[in-house]
Every structure is written in structure tokens, then in C-alpha cells.
XYZ file of C-alpha atoms in Angstrom:
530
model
C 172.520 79.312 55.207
C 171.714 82.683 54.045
C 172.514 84.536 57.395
C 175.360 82.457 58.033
C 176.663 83.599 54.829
C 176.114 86.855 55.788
C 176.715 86.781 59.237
C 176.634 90.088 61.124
C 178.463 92.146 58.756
C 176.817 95.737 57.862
C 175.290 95.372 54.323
C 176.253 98.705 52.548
C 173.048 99.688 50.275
C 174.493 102.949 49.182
C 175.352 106.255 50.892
C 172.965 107.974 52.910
C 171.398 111.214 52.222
C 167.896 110.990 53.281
C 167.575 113.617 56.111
C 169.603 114.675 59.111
C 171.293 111.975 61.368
C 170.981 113.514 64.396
C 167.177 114.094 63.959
C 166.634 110.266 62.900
C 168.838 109.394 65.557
C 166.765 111.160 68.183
C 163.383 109.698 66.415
C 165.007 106.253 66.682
C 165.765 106.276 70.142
C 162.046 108.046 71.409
C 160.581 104.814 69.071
C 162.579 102.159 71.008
C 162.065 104.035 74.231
C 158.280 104.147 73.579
C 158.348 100.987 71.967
C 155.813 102.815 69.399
C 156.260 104.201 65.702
C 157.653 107.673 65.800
C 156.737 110.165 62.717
C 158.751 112.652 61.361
C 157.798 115.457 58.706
C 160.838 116.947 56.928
C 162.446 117.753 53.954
C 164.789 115.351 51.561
C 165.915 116.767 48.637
C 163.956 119.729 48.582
C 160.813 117.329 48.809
C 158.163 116.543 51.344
C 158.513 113.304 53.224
C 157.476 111.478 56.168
C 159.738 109.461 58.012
C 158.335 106.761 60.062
C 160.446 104.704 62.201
C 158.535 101.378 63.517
C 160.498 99.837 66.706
C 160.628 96.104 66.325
C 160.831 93.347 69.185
C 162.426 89.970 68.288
C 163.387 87.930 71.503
C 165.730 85.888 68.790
C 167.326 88.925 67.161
C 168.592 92.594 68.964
C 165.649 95.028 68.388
C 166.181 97.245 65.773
C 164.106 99.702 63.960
C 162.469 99.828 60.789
C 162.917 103.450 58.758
C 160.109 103.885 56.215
C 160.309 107.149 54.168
C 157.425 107.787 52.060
C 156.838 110.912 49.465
C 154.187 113.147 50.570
C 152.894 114.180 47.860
C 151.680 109.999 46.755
C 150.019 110.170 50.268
C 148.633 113.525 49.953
C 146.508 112.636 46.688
C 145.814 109.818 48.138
C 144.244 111.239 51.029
C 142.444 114.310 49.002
C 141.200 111.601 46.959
C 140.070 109.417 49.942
C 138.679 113.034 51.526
C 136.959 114.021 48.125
C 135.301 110.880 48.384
C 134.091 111.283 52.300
C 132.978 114.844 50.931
C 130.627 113.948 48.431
C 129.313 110.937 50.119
C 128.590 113.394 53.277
C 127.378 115.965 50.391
C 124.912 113.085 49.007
C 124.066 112.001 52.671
C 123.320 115.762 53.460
C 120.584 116.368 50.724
C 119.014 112.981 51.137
C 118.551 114.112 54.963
C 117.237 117.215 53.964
C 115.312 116.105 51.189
C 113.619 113.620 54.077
C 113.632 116.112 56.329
C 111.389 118.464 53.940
C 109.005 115.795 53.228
C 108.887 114.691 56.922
C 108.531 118.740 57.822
C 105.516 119.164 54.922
C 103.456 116.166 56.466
C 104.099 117.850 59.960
C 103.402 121.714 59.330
C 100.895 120.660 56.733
C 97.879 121.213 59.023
C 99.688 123.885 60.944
C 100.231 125.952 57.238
C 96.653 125.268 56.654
C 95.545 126.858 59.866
C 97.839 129.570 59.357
C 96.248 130.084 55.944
C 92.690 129.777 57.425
C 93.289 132.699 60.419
C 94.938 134.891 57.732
C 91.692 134.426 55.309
C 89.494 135.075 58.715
C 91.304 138.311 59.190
C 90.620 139.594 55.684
C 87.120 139.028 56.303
C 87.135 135.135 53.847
C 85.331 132.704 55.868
C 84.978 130.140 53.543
C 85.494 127.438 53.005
C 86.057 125.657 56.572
C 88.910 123.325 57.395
C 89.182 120.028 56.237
C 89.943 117.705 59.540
C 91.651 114.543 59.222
C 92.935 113.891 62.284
C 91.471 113.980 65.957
C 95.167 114.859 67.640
C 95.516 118.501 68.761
C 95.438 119.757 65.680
C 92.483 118.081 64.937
C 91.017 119.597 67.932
C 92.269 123.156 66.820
C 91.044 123.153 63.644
C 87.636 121.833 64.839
C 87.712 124.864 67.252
C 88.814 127.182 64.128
C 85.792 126.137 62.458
C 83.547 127.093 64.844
C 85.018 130.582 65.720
C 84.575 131.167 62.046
C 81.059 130.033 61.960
C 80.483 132.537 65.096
C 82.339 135.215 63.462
C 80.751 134.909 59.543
C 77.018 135.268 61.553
C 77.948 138.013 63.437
C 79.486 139.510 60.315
C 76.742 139.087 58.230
C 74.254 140.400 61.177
C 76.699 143.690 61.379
C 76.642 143.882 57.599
C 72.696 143.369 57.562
C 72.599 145.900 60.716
C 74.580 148.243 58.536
C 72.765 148.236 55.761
C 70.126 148.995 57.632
C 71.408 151.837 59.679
C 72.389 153.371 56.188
C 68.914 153.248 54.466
C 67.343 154.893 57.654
C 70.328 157.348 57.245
C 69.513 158.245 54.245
C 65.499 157.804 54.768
C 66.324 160.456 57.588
C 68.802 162.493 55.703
C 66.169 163.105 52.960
C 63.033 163.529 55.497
C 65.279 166.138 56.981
C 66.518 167.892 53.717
C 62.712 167.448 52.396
C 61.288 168.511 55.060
C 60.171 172.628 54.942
C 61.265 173.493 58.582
C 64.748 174.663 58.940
C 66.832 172.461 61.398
C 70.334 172.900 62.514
C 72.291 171.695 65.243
C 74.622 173.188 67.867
C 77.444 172.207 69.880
C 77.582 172.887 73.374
C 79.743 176.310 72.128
C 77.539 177.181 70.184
C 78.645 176.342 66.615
C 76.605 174.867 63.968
C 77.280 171.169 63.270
C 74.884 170.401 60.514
C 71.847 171.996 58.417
C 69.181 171.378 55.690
C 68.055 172.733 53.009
C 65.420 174.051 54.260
C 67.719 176.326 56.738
C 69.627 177.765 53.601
C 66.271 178.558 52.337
C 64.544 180.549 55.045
C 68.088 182.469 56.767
C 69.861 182.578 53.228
C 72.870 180.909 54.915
C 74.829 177.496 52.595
C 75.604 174.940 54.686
C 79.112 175.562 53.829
C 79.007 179.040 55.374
C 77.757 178.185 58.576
C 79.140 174.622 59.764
C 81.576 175.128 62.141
C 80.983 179.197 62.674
C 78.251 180.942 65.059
C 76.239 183.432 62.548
C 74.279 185.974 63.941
C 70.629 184.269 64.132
C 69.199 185.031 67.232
C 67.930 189.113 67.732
C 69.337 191.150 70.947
C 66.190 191.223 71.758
C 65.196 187.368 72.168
C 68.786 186.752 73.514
C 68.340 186.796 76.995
C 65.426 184.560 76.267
C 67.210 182.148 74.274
C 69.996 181.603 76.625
C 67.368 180.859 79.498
C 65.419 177.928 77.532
C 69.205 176.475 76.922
C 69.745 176.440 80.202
C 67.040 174.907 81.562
C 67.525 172.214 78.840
C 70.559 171.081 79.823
C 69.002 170.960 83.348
C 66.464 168.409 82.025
C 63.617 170.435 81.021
C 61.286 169.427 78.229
C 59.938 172.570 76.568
C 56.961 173.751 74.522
C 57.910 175.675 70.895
C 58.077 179.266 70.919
C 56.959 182.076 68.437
C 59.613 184.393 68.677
C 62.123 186.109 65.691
C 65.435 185.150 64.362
C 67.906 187.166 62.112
C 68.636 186.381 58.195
C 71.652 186.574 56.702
C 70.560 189.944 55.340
C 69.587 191.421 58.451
C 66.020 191.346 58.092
C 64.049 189.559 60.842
C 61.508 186.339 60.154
C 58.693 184.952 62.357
C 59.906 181.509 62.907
C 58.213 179.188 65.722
C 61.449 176.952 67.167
C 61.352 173.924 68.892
C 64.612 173.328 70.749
C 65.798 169.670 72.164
C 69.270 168.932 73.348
C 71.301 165.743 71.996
C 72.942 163.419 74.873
C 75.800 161.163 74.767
C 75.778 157.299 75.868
C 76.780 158.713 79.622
C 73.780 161.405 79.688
C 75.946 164.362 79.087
C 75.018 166.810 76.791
C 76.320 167.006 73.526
C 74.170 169.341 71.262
C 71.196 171.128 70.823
C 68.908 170.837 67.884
C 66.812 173.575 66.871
C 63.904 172.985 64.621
C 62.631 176.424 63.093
C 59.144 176.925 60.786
C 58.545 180.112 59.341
C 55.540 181.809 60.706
C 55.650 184.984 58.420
C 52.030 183.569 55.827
C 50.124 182.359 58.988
C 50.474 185.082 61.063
C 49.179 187.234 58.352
C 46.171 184.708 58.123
C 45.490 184.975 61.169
C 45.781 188.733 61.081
C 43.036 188.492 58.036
C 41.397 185.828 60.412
C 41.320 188.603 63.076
C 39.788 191.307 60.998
C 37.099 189.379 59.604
C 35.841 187.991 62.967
C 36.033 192.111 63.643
C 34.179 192.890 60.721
C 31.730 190.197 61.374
C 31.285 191.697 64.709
C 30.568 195.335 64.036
C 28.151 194.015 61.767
C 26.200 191.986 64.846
C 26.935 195.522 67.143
C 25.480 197.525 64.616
C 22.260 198.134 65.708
C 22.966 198.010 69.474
C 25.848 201.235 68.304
C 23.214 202.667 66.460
C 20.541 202.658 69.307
C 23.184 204.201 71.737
C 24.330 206.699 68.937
C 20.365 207.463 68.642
C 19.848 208.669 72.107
C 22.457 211.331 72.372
C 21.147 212.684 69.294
C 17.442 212.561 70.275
C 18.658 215.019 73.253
C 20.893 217.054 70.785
C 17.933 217.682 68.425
C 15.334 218.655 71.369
C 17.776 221.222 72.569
C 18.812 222.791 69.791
C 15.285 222.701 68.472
C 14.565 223.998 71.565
C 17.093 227.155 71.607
C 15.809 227.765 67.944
C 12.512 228.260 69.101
C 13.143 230.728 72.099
C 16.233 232.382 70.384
C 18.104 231.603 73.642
C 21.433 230.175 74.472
C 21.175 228.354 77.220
C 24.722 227.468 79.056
C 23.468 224.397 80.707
C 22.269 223.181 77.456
C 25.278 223.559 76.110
C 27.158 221.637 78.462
C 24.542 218.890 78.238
C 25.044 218.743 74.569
C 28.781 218.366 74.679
C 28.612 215.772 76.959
C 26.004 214.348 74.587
C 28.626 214.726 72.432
C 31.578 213.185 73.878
C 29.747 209.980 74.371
C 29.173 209.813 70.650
C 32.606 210.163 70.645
C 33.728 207.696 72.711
C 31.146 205.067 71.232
C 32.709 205.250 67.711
C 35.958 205.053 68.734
C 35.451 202.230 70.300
C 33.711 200.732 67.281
C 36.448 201.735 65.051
C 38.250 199.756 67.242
C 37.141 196.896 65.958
C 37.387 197.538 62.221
C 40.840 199.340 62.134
C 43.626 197.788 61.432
C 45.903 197.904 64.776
C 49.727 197.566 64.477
C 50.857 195.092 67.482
C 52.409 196.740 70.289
C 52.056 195.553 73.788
C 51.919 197.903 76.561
C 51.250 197.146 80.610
C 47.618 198.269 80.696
C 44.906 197.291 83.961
C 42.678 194.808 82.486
C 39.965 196.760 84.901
C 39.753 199.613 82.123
C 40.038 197.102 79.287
C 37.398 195.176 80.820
C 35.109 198.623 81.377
C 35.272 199.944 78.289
C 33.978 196.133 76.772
C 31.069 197.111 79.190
C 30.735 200.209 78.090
C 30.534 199.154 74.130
C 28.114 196.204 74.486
C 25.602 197.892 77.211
C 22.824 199.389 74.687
C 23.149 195.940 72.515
C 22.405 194.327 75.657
C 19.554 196.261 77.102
C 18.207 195.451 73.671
C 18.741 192.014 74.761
C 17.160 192.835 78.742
C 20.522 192.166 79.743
C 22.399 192.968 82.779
C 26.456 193.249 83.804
C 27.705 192.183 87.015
C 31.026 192.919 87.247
C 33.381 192.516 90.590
C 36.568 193.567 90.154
C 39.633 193.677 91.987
C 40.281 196.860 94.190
C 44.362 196.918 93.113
C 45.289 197.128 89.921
C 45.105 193.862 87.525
C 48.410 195.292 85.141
C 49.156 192.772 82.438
C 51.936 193.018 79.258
C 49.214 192.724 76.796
C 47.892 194.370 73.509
C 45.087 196.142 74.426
C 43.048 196.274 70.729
C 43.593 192.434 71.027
C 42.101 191.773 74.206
C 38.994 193.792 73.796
C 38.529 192.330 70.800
C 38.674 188.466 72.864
C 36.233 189.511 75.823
C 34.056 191.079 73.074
C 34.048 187.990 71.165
C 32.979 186.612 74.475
C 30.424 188.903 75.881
C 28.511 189.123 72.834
C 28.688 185.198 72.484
C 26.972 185.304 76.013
C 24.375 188.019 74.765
C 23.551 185.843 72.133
C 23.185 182.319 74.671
C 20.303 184.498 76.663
C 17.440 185.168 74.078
C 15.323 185.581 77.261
C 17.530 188.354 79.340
C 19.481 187.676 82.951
C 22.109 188.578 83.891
C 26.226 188.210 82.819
C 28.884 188.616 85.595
C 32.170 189.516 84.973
C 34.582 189.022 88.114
C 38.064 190.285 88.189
C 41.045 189.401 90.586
C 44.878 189.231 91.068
C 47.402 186.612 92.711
C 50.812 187.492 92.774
C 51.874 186.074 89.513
C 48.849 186.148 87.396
C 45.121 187.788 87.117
C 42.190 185.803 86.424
C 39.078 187.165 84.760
C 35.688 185.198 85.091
C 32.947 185.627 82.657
C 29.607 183.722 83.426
C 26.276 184.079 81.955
C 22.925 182.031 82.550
C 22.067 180.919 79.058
C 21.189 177.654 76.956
C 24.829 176.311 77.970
C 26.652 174.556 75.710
C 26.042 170.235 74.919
C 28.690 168.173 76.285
C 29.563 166.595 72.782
C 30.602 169.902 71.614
C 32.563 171.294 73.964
C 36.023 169.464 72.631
C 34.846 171.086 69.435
C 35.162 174.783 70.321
C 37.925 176.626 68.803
C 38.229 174.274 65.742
C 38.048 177.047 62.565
C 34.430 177.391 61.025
C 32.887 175.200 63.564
C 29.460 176.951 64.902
C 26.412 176.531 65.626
C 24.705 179.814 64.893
C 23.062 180.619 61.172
C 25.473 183.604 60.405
C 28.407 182.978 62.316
C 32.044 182.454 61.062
C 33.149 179.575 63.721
C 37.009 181.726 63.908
C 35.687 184.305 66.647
C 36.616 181.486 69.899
C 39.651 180.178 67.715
C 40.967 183.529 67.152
C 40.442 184.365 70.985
C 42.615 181.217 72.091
C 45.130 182.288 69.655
C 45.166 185.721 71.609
C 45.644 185.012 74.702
C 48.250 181.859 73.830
C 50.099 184.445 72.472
C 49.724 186.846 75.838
C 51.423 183.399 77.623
C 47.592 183.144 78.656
C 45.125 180.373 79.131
C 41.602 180.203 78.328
C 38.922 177.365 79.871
C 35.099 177.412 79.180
C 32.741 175.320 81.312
C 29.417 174.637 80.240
C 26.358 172.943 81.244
C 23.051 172.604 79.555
C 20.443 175.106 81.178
C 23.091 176.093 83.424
C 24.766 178.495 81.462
C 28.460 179.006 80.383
C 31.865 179.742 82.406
C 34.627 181.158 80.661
C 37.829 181.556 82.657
C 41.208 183.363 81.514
C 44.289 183.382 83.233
C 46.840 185.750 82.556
C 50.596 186.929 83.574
C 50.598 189.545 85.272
C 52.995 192.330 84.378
C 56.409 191.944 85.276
C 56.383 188.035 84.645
C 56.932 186.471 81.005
C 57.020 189.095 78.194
C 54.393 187.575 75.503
C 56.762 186.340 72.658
C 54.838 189.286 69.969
C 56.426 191.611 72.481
C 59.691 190.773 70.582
C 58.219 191.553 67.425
C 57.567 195.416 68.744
C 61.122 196.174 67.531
C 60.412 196.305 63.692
C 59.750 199.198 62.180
C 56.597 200.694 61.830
C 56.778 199.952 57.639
C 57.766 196.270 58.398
C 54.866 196.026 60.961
C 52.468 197.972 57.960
C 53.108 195.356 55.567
């Protein structure tokens, strides 16, 4: 009823101002070409709208199509609102994931931070306390295998620690054995700069420690350079040697008997790396043995006394009977004379030789041929040892037997000897003395046919004051050794009971090694004095 009222007449709601025709025209024919809602965005009234137009199918009716304009602003809040919402429930969705995820995370990397925590203890040098493992996955397994690197690495850190410890109580056990010791030791690099000293090196060459380190002072003499420079040599080729007597230079310029003792210092591969010099002052026992020396030499012109005094005798018996005799006959005979000052000269020459003995003798070494040494011994000790009904033997080379040598010293040693053999033959015989050369040394023989000498005490001989005779000293053999060890010398005795006794030196001959107290010849005649 209601359409038929109406019919098909165009209802006229009011005039229409809501956007452009043209444009909705256009949007209404796209919709009912598409046969889907078109949207428009525009501007009505200075507002923002949306226009939709929705194309509608009615097989009863004509299609026709639906305009919808809506304010933008309504659906704009309404959207911001609906976003606002979506917002903070993806804000609240957000933090719940990441609050999950963190808890999630801190039961994963637990284990992981607690390894990370144990290698970072491990490499401070914290070892305890181990890892707790609750789990027997992989990092299970790599904790377990923490554990026990830790274990290894705490023992071997407590061995090193116990190792050091002990390495620093020897170095200081050796640092004060070296600084209390009373020999002077330094060391040397391979140029010849001190590394390290004692106290006992400030002490005996007046140099501090500070001085010295890292400079070369003047220490050894010009005259013991050449030497010095040869024993370093042949220790760096290997050599192992002996100490040596020989001088070294203080810081005030004065020179000191030192005996040194030189070693060189190697690295891991064998190369060398330093030398180490070990030096003992020799000044006091030289002089003791100097005293040592002049007693034995009193002790002995003492024991030659009467054998002097019976050669002295007979040269004077003959001087009396001829000047008695000239007295008598008022005549000056010229043969006499001459007799008389030969008589003479052999007086002469006998005490001189026995001053010798008792005269203090500065040390200076000159080549001399141990044949005239060797005579003049002879020539001493002959009237003590006809007292004795003794005979010399003597063989010596034809060409001459030079040595370096002190001459004083060396009568002094075969005297020692000779008169030691006198003494061994209370019954007379005969002592040979045999002299000869090789090309590097000359060997002198002494033999006599006494008592011998008991094979228990022959390792005794040269100790000081061991002897077996009533008024002897027990220095004369000691003193002897200490002669010709410091001629670069060796002496040997063989003995047998009821055999008699051997004695045997050996000696450089000249040319070879200077004897070490040759050094010593280049102080002054005061410093020698005192």
C-alpha cells in the first residue's frame, strides 16, 4: 500500500550539498560496475568525511546504490581508541613474553653463567670451591671436566708455589753464604762487565757494588793480563782449571795477593753466559809462610853448624901454619900467599852460602841452570857429610838445565832434602843426585840408601809439624812442596823400608809457564820489604 502510494515518484529529502556530483557520480558508477562498495575521502563543509557507496542487487527492484557519509572524526576516535587498546594489550603481551623469556633464559644460561664465573675465578688464581653438577647433559659433562682441570691446575699451583718457596729460601741461604762468605766473588759477562758482587769483594778491592755492576774496573795488572785472557779462553773451550796465585789491582792502585778460581756460567743450550771469579786474599799467608820459610832456615843453619864450622876450621888450620910459619923465618913466601888467599876465598864462599840461608831474600825469579844451583848445595853440605862418611854422586846433564826459578828458594828445597838424606844414613853410603832435560821440563833425582821411610807415613809427609825426628820442626818438606808448586813444579818421594828414599822433582824449563810469584817481581822493592 505504502509503495503504491508512493509509486515511483522522486522523494525530495532536502537539497543536496554533501560533496561534488561529478565525483559521486563517477564513485557510483565504478560501485555498480564492480558490483563492490566504493570509498571516497573528501571534504563536506570544511569537514572530513568518508563517502561510501554500497551497490545493491534486487532482481525485484532496478539496482541502485546506497550513499553512506560518515564524519571522520567519530570513526577516527573510534579507531585510536580501538588501536590504543591493540597497543597496550601488545604492550602487556610484550613484557609477559619477556618477562618469560628472562626466566626461561636464567634457567638456561644458569649453568653456563656459573661456568663462566668458575673459569674467571680459575684465572685469578680462586680454585675453590668446585662446581655444583646437577645435570649429566653437556653441561653436566663440562662442568665435570671444569672440575677436574681445576683440581690439576690448584696441585700444580700449589707444587709451583711450594717449589718457589723453596727456590727463594735457597736464594737467600745462597745469597747470604755468598755475602758471608770472606772470598770476594764477582761475576762477568761474556764482555767483560761485572754482573754481581759480595761483600766480601767491596772489602778486599775497595769497590761498592754500585760502582762496579755494569762497568769493567781496572782489576787485573798488565802484567797478569795476557795470562788472564788465556785461562778465559780455554774456559770457554771446556777446560776445567786449577786456582791460581797471581795479583789483582785495588781500587787505589795498590796490588793484593789474591788466589782466583775462575768457572764459566752456561745457558740451558751450553753456551756460555758468564764467568765467575772467586778471589781469597793471600797477602797474611804468604807472609806465614815467608816466617814458615825462615824458621825451617834457621832451624837448618843450626843442624849445618858444625859441619860449616869443620870446613871453616880447615882453611884456617892452613892459614895459621903459614903465617906462623913466615913469622918464624921472617920470609914472605909468594906461594904461600897465594895458598892463603885461596884459603881464603873458600871461607868466603862457605859463609855466603850459609848466610844464604838465614837472610832474608826478596823474591825475584831469574832463568838460572839448576846444574850450578844443584853444585853449590854440594858444595855447602860436603864437610857435614864427610862427618857423616857420606858420599855425592851426582850425574848431570851435559846441556844446560835453565829453569824461571828463584834461586835462594830452591837451594833452600834440595837442602832441606839432602840434609834429610844425611840424616836417613847414620851408617854412611852414598847419595846420588842425577840431573837431566826433556824439551819442556828438567827433572832432578835425589836418592840415598838409608832407613827408608814406613809405608803408613808416607801420605803423611808435608802435613805442618808432622816428623819423626826429636828436634825437628815437621815444615822443612811442607815448605819445599810449597816451593816448587809455586815454580809450576812437582815433587814425588818414593820410599821403601831398608831400601832407601827417592825424591823426584819436575820442573818447567825456561821459556815455558812463568811461575805465578814471577808476577809479583813488579812491586817495588819497599812493597816487597814489608
Amino acid at each position: 500500500a505504502f509503495k503504491k502510494k508512493l509509486g515511483n515518484r522522486p522523494i525530495k529529502f532536502g537539497t543536496y550539498t554533501y560533496g561534488n556530483v561529478e565525483q559521486d557520480k563517477a564513485a557510483i558508477l565504478l560501485a555498480q560496475q564492480k558490483q563492490k562498495p566504493v570509498t571516497l575521502e573528501t571534504k563536506v563543509h570544511g569537514k572530513r568525511v568518508l563517502k561510501s557507496f554500497i551497490p545493491i542487487q534486487n532482481p525485484k527492484m532496478e539496482p541502485y546504490v546506497i550513499g553512506v557519509v560518515l564524519d571522520y572524526s567519530v570513526i577516527s576516535s573510534v579507531v585510536h581508541e580501538q588501536l590504543a587498546n591493540y597497543l597496550t594489550t601488545s604492550l602487556l603481551l610484550l613484557a609477559l613474553f619477556l618477562l618469560c623469556s628472562y626466566i626461561l633464559s636464567g634457567f638456561i644460561t644458569r649453568p653456563i653463567q656459573a661456568i663462566l664465573a668458575k673459569v674467571n675465578d680459575v684465572a685469578r688464581g680462586k680454585f675453590e670451591p668446585p662446581l655444583s653438577v646437577t645435570s649429566r647433559d653437556e653441561l653436566g659433562q663440562l662442568a665435570l671436566r671444569i672440575n677436574a682441570m681445576t683440581s690439576h691446575l690448584m696441585q700444580r699451583t700449589n707444587r709451583l708455589k711450594q717449589t718457589l718457596e723453596e727456590n727463594r729460601a735457597v736464594k737467600e741461604h745462597l745469597e747470604s753464604v755468598i755475602n758471608g762468605t770472606s772470598d770476594a766473588i764477582h761475576t762477568l759477562d761474556m764482555e767483560g762487565r761485572i754482573t754481581s758482587t759480595n761483600r766480601a769483594f767491596e772489602e778486599l778491592y775497595g769497590w761498592s757494588a754500585t760502582e762496579v755492576i755494569g762497568n769493567m774496573p781496572y782489576l787485573v795488572p798488565a802484567t797478569a793480563l795476557k795470562q788472564e785472557e788465556e785461562r778465559l779462553d780455554a774456559l770457554r773451550n771446556g777446560a776445567v782449571l786449577p786456582p791460581i796465585e797471581t795479583v789483582r789491582l785495588k781500587r787505589d792502585g795498590s796490588l793484593v795477593e789474591v788466589s782466583v778460581s775462575t768457572s764459566i756460567i752456561r745457558d740451558e743450550e751450553g753456551y756460555p753466559h758468564s764467568f765467575i771469579h772467586v778471589s781469597r786474599d793471600m797477602t797474611e799467608r804468604n807472609r806465614m809462610e815467608e816466617l814458615l820459610r825462615r824458621s825451617e832456615k834457621l832451624t837448618t843453619v843450626g843442624q849445618l853448624a858444625a859441619g860449616v864450622a869443620h870446613e871453616i876450621r880447615n882453611p884456617l888450620t892452613t892459614l895459621k901454619g903459614f903465617l906462623q910459619l913466615q913469622q918464624e923465618k921472617e920470609l914472605l913466601v909468594p906461594l904461600h900467599v897465594e895458598l892463603m888467599l885461596s884459603e881464603l876465598e873458600r871461607i868466603n864462599l862457605i859463609v855466603s852460602e850459609f848466610l844464604i840461608l838465614a837472610k832474608p831474600q826478596a823474591v825475584h825469579f831469574q832463568e838460572k841452570d839448576l846444574r850450578y844451583i844443584l853444585g853449590d848445595v854440594v858444595s855447602l853440605l860436603d864437610s857435614q857429610a864427610h862427618l857423616h862418611d857420606i858420599q855425592f854422586s851426582t850425574k848431570f846433564s851435559e846441556q844446560p838445565a835453565t829453569v824461571h826459578c828463584e834461586e835462594n828458594q830452591l837451594k833452600q828445597v834440595f837442602i832441606n832434602i839432602v840434609k834429610n838424606a844425611i840424616e836417613a844414613m847414620p851408617e854412611g853410603g852414598v847419595i846420588s843426585m842425577e840431573l837431566w832435560n826433556s824439551v819442556d821440563c828438567v827433572f832432578i833425582v835425589i836418592k840415598d840408601q838409608g832407613e827408608g821411610i814406613p809405608e803408613d807415613v808416607l801420605p803423611k809427609l808435608g802435613e805442618p809439624f808432622f816428623t819423626n825426628k826429636e828436634s825437628g820442626t815437621g815444615l822443612g818438606l811442607m815448605i819445599s812442596q810449597r816451593i816448587i808448586q809455586a815454580h809450576k813444579g812437582h815433587l814425588e818421594i818414593q820410599s821403601e823400608v831398608g831400601r832407601g828414599t827417592t825424591v823426584m822433582i819436575k820442573l818447567p824449563a825456561a821459556g815455558g809457564v812463568t811461575p805465578w810469584l814471577n808476577i809479583k817481581d813488579e812491586r817495588s822493592e819497599e812493597q816487597r820489604e814489608n
